PDB file of C-alpha atoms in Angstrom:
ATOM      1  CA  MET A   1      89.827 -21.067 -57.804  1.00 67.00           C
ATOM      2  CA  ARG A   2      92.468 -22.390 -60.210  1.00 69.00           C
ATOM      3  CA  ASP A   3      94.273 -19.074 -60.563  1.00 71.00           C
ATOM      4  CA  VAL A   4      94.231 -18.730 -56.571  1.00 69.00           C
ATOM      5  CA  LEU A   5      96.127 -22.272 -56.049  1.00 68.00           C
ATOM      6  CA  ALA A   6      94.101 -25.104 -57.051  1.00 62.00           C
ATOM      7  CA  SER A   7      95.917 -27.915 -58.709  1.00 69.00           C
ATOM      8  CA  LYS A   8      92.240 -29.064 -60.028  1.00 77.00           C
ATOM      9  CA  VAL A   9      88.819 -27.583 -60.764  1.00 80.00           C
ATOM     10  CA  GLN A  10      85.789 -28.847 -62.467  1.00 84.00           C
ATOM     11  CA  ARG A  11      82.083 -28.666 -62.861  1.00 84.00           C
ATOM     12  CA  VAL A  12      80.126 -30.899 -62.361  1.00 87.00           C
ATOM     13  CA  GLN A  13      76.217 -30.262 -64.147  1.00 87.00           C
ATOM     14  CA  LYS A  14      73.699 -31.233 -61.245  1.00 83.00           C
ATOM     15  CA  GLN A  15      69.915 -31.092 -61.268  1.00 83.00           C
ATOM     16  CA  GLY A  16      69.353 -27.184 -61.450  1.00 81.00           C
ATOM     17  CA  CYS A  17      72.276 -26.586 -60.911  1.00 82.00           C
ATOM     18  CA  VAL A  18      76.186 -26.761 -61.714  1.00 84.00           C
ATOM     19  CA  GLY A  19      78.524 -28.136 -58.647  1.00 84.00           C
ATOM     20  CA  VAL A  20      82.110 -26.577 -58.138  1.00 81.00           C
ATOM     21  CA  GLN A  21      84.895 -29.195 -57.217  1.00 81.00           C
ATOM     22  CA  SER A  22      88.344 -27.892 -57.048  1.00 80.00           C
ATOM     23  CA  TYR A  23      91.557 -29.884 -55.084  1.00 75.00           C
ATOM     24  CA  GLY A  24      94.964 -28.479 -53.849  1.00 74.00           C
ATOM     25  CA  LEU A  25      96.892 -28.489 -50.889  1.00 73.00           C
ATOM     26  CA  HIS A  26      96.782 -24.607 -49.883  1.00 72.00           C
ATOM     27  CA  TRP A  27      93.469 -24.785 -49.212  1.00 71.00           C
ATOM     28  CA  PRO A  28      93.193 -24.582 -45.458  1.00 69.00           C
ATOM     29  CA  CYS A  29      96.277 -21.197 -45.870  1.00 69.00           C
ATOM     30  CA  LEU A  30      93.459 -19.636 -47.404  1.00 68.00           C
ATOM     31  CA  LEU A  31      90.398 -21.011 -45.587  1.00 65.00           C
ATOM     32  CA  PRO A  32      91.952 -21.376 -41.833  1.00 58.00           C
ATOM     33  CA  GLN A  33      88.944 -22.212 -40.397  1.00 61.00           C
ATOM     34  CA  HIS A  34      88.593 -25.506 -42.200  1.00 64.00           C
ATOM     35  CA  GLY A  35      89.626 -28.003 -40.243  1.00 66.00           C
ATOM     36  CA  PRO A  36      88.337 -31.909 -38.519  1.00 68.00           C
ATOM     37  CA  GLY A  37      85.046 -32.072 -36.316  1.00 68.00           C
ATOM     38  CA  LYS A  38      82.041 -30.517 -36.298  1.00 68.00           C
ATOM     39  CA  LYS A  39      82.754 -26.428 -37.157  1.00 65.00           C
ATOM     40  CA  HIS A  40      80.463 -25.816 -33.150  1.00 67.00           C
ATOM     41  CA  GLU A  41      82.340 -27.617 -31.316  1.00 72.00           C
ATOM     42  CA  ARG A  42      85.866 -25.819 -32.115  1.00 74.00           C
ATOM     43  CA  PRO A  43      86.680 -22.148 -32.674  1.00 77.00           C
ATOM     44  CA  ILE A  44      85.638 -20.472 -35.325  1.00 81.00           C
ATOM     45  CA  VAL A  45      88.136 -17.566 -35.407  1.00 84.00           C
ATOM     46  CA  LEU A  46      88.938 -15.112 -38.809  1.00 88.00           C
ATOM     47  CA  ALA A  47      92.573 -14.729 -39.323  1.00 86.00           C
ATOM     48  CA  ASP A  48      94.303 -11.266 -38.498  1.00 90.00           C
ATOM     49  CA  TRP A  49      93.688 -10.784 -42.921  1.00 89.00           C
ATOM     50  CA  GLN A  50      90.369 -11.923 -43.373  1.00 91.00           C
ATOM     51  CA  ARG A  51      89.025  -8.761 -40.436  1.00 94.00           C
ATOM     52  CA  PRO A  52      89.659  -5.819 -42.796  1.00 95.00           C
ATOM     53  CA  ILE A  53      87.993  -7.989 -45.949  1.00 94.00           C
ATOM     54  CA  ILE A  54      85.133  -8.591 -44.558  1.00 94.00           C
ATOM     55  CA  GLU A  55      84.825  -4.990 -43.019  1.00 96.00           C
ATOM     56  CA  GLN A  56      85.184  -3.640 -46.479  1.00 96.00           C
ATOM     57  CA  ARG A  57      82.580  -5.979 -47.799  1.00 96.00           C
ATOM     58  CA  ALA A  58      80.437  -7.527 -44.827  1.00 97.00           C
ATOM     59  CA  GLY A  59      77.569  -7.668 -47.524  1.00 96.00           C
ATOM     60  CA  ASP A  60      79.122 -10.196 -49.200  1.00 95.00           C
ATOM     61  CA  PHE A  61      80.343 -12.199 -46.214  1.00 95.00           C
ATOM     62  CA  LEU A  62      76.824 -11.960 -44.973  1.00 97.00           C
ATOM     63  CA  ARG A  63      75.366 -12.966 -48.176  1.00 94.00           C
ATOM     64  CA  GLY A  64      77.684 -16.243 -47.809  1.00 92.00           C
ATOM     65  CA  LEU A  65      76.158 -16.620 -44.117  1.00 95.00           C
ATOM     66  CA  PHE A  66      72.369 -16.669 -45.658  1.00 95.00           C
ATOM     67  CA  HIS A  67      72.704 -18.362 -48.031  1.00 92.00           C
ATOM     68  CA  SER A  68      74.176 -21.312 -45.800  1.00 90.00           C
ATOM     69  CA  ASP A  69      72.423 -21.648 -43.010  1.00 92.00           C
ATOM     70  CA  GLY A  70      69.986 -18.231 -43.561  1.00 94.00           C
ATOM     71  CA  CYS A  71      66.328 -17.949 -44.682  1.00 93.00           C
ATOM     72  CA  ARG A  72      64.037 -15.281 -45.673  1.00 95.00           C
ATOM     73  CA  ILE A  73      60.535 -15.624 -45.123  1.00 93.00           C
ATOM     74  CA  ALA A  74      56.717 -14.084 -44.894  1.00 93.00           C
ATOM     75  CA  ASN A  75      56.160 -13.867 -41.271  1.00 91.00           C
ATOM     76  CA  ARG A  76      52.839 -14.348 -40.502  1.00 93.00           C
ATOM     77  CA  VAL A  77      51.543 -12.857 -36.922  1.00 90.00           C
ATOM     78  CA  THR A  78      48.060 -12.017 -35.562  1.00 93.00           C
ATOM     79  CA  VAL A  79      47.358  -8.780 -33.606  1.00 93.00           C
ATOM     80  CA  ARG A  80      43.653  -7.977 -31.558  1.00 93.00           C
ATOM     81  CA  GLY A  81      42.898 -10.746 -34.179  1.00 95.00           C
ATOM     82  CA  LYS A  82      44.321  -8.753 -37.400  1.00 95.00           C
ATOM     83  CA  ALA A  83      46.561 -10.632 -39.771  1.00 95.00           C
ATOM     84  CA  TYR A  84      49.698  -9.220 -41.258  1.00 92.00           C
ATOM     85  CA  VAL A  85      52.304 -10.308 -43.290  1.00 94.00           C
ATOM     86  CA  TYR A  86      55.982  -9.176 -43.635  1.00 93.00           C
ATOM     87  CA  PRO A  87      58.865 -10.357 -44.150  1.00 94.00           C
ATOM     88  CA  ARG A  88      61.862 -11.597 -41.479  1.00 95.00           C
ATOM     89  CA  TYR A  89      65.217 -12.750 -42.103  1.00 96.00           C
ATOM     90  CA  MET A  90      66.153 -16.054 -39.900  1.00 96.00           C
ATOM     91  CA  PHE A  91      70.207 -17.373 -39.394  1.00 97.00           C
ATOM     92  CA  VAL A  92      70.510 -20.434 -37.376  1.00 96.00           C
ATOM     93  CA  ASN A  93      74.034 -21.630 -36.496  1.00 94.00           C
ATOM     94  CA  GLU A  94      75.207 -23.950 -33.504  1.00 91.00           C
ATOM     95  CA  SER A  95      78.450 -22.060 -33.785  1.00 91.00           C
ATOM     96  CA  THR A  96      78.937 -19.768 -31.188  1.00 92.00           C
ATOM     97  CA  ASP A  97      81.801 -18.594 -33.035  1.00 92.00           C
ATOM     98  CA  ILE A  98      79.807 -18.219 -36.494  1.00 93.00           C
ATOM     99  CA  MET A  99      76.669 -16.355 -35.014  1.00 96.00           C
ATOM    100  CA  GLY A 100      79.556 -13.929 -33.648  1.00 96.00           C
ATOM    101  CA  LEU A 101      80.641 -13.094 -36.851  1.00 96.00           C
ATOM    102  CA  CYS A 102      77.182 -12.710 -38.695  1.00 97.00           C
ATOM    103  CA  GLN A 103      76.147 -10.246 -35.243  1.00 98.00           C
ATOM    104  CA  TRP A 104      79.729  -8.310 -36.425  1.00 98.00           C
ATOM    105  CA  SER A 105      79.026  -8.002 -39.432  1.00 97.00           C
ATOM    106  CA  LEU A 106      75.310  -7.202 -39.220  1.00 98.00           C
ATOM    107  CA  ASP A 107      76.155  -4.235 -37.358  1.00 98.00           C
ATOM    108  CA  LEU A 108      78.901  -3.102 -39.261  1.00 97.00           C
ATOM    109  CA  LEU A 109      75.945  -2.483 -42.370  1.00 97.00           C
ATOM    110  CA  GLY A 110      73.618  -1.065 -39.328  1.00 97.00           C
ATOM    111  CA  VAL A 111      71.100  -3.613 -39.597  1.00 97.00           C
ATOM    112  CA  ALA A 112      69.148  -3.789 -36.681  1.00 98.00           C
ATOM    113  CA  TRP A 113      68.859  -7.646 -35.179  1.00 98.00           C
ATOM    114  CA  ARG A 114      67.803  -9.379 -31.911  1.00 97.00           C
ATOM    115  CA  MET A 115      68.445 -13.514 -30.691  1.00 98.00           C
ATOM    116  CA  ASN A 116      65.413 -15.080 -30.950  1.00 94.00           C
ATOM    117  CA  ARG A 117      66.617 -18.118 -29.445  1.00 95.00           C
ATOM    118  CA  ARG A 118      70.115 -19.121 -27.981  1.00 94.00           C
ATOM    119  CA  ASN A 119      70.609 -20.460 -31.975  1.00 95.00           C
ATOM    120  CA  SER A 120      68.737 -18.277 -34.114  1.00 97.00           C
ATOM    121  CA  LEU A 121      69.277 -14.585 -35.137  1.00 97.00           C
ATOM    122  CA  SER A 122      65.908 -12.829 -36.121  1.00 97.00           C
ATOM    123  CA  VAL A 123      66.074  -9.420 -38.660  1.00 97.00           C
ATOM    124  CA  ALA A 124      62.472  -8.617 -38.856  1.00 95.00           C
ATOM    125  CA  ARG A 125      62.358  -4.302 -38.619  1.00 96.00           C
ATOM    126  CA  ARG A 126      61.094  -2.976 -42.114  1.00 95.00           C
ATOM    127  CA  ASP A 127      64.463  -1.540 -42.839  1.00 96.00           C
ATOM    128  CA  ALA A 128      67.068  -4.091 -41.572  1.00 97.00           C
ATOM    129  CA  VAL A 129      65.452  -6.344 -43.957  1.00 96.00           C
ATOM    130  CA  ALA A 130      65.846  -4.022 -46.896  1.00 95.00           C
ATOM    131  CA  ALA A 131      69.082  -3.403 -46.551  1.00 96.00           C
ATOM    132  CA  LEU A 132      69.249  -7.124 -45.847  1.00 96.00           C
ATOM    133  CA  ASP A 133      67.594  -7.438 -48.968  1.00 95.00           C
ATOM    134  CA  ARG A 134      69.821  -5.218 -51.064  1.00 94.00           C
ATOM    135  CA  HIS A 135      72.974  -7.211 -49.635  1.00 95.00           C
ATOM    136  CA  VAL A 136      72.066 -10.676 -49.780  1.00 93.00           C
ATOM    137  CA  GLY A 137      69.428 -11.380 -52.174  1.00 84.00           C
ATOM    138  CA  PRO A 138      67.407 -14.320 -53.638  1.00 77.00           C
ATOM    139  CA  LYS A 139      69.337 -17.587 -53.452  1.00 73.00           C
ATOM    140  CA  SER A 140      70.427 -19.016 -56.363  1.00 61.00           C
TER     141      SER A 140
END
């Protein structure tokens, strides 16, 4: 972070992890989506230079999305009296812009998804879950 633009970077030992804090006046230049107010009440739009990066690194982008607002669960269903358990990814976000970016990134990787609520996306097909496992991995 210091190499890019931060004036100060520090590590803070926390229980079970290390927090990284950074201070710099130009973070909004690097992350133009940051701004005042709730993110689901303001537009979240990629800058022109960000779109090609995500197109090349969609898996990394999805990793960040799912690690912040998603999860991988064991979905349990019963069909005709027989119980089935299978892995499933869920992504929930109130921002339609962020949801759209998630959908776009999944499409870039050819990962099948569906909306199960207006603010909730599900990835449940076996091949799609396997693809996300390769890109997202466990939360650390």
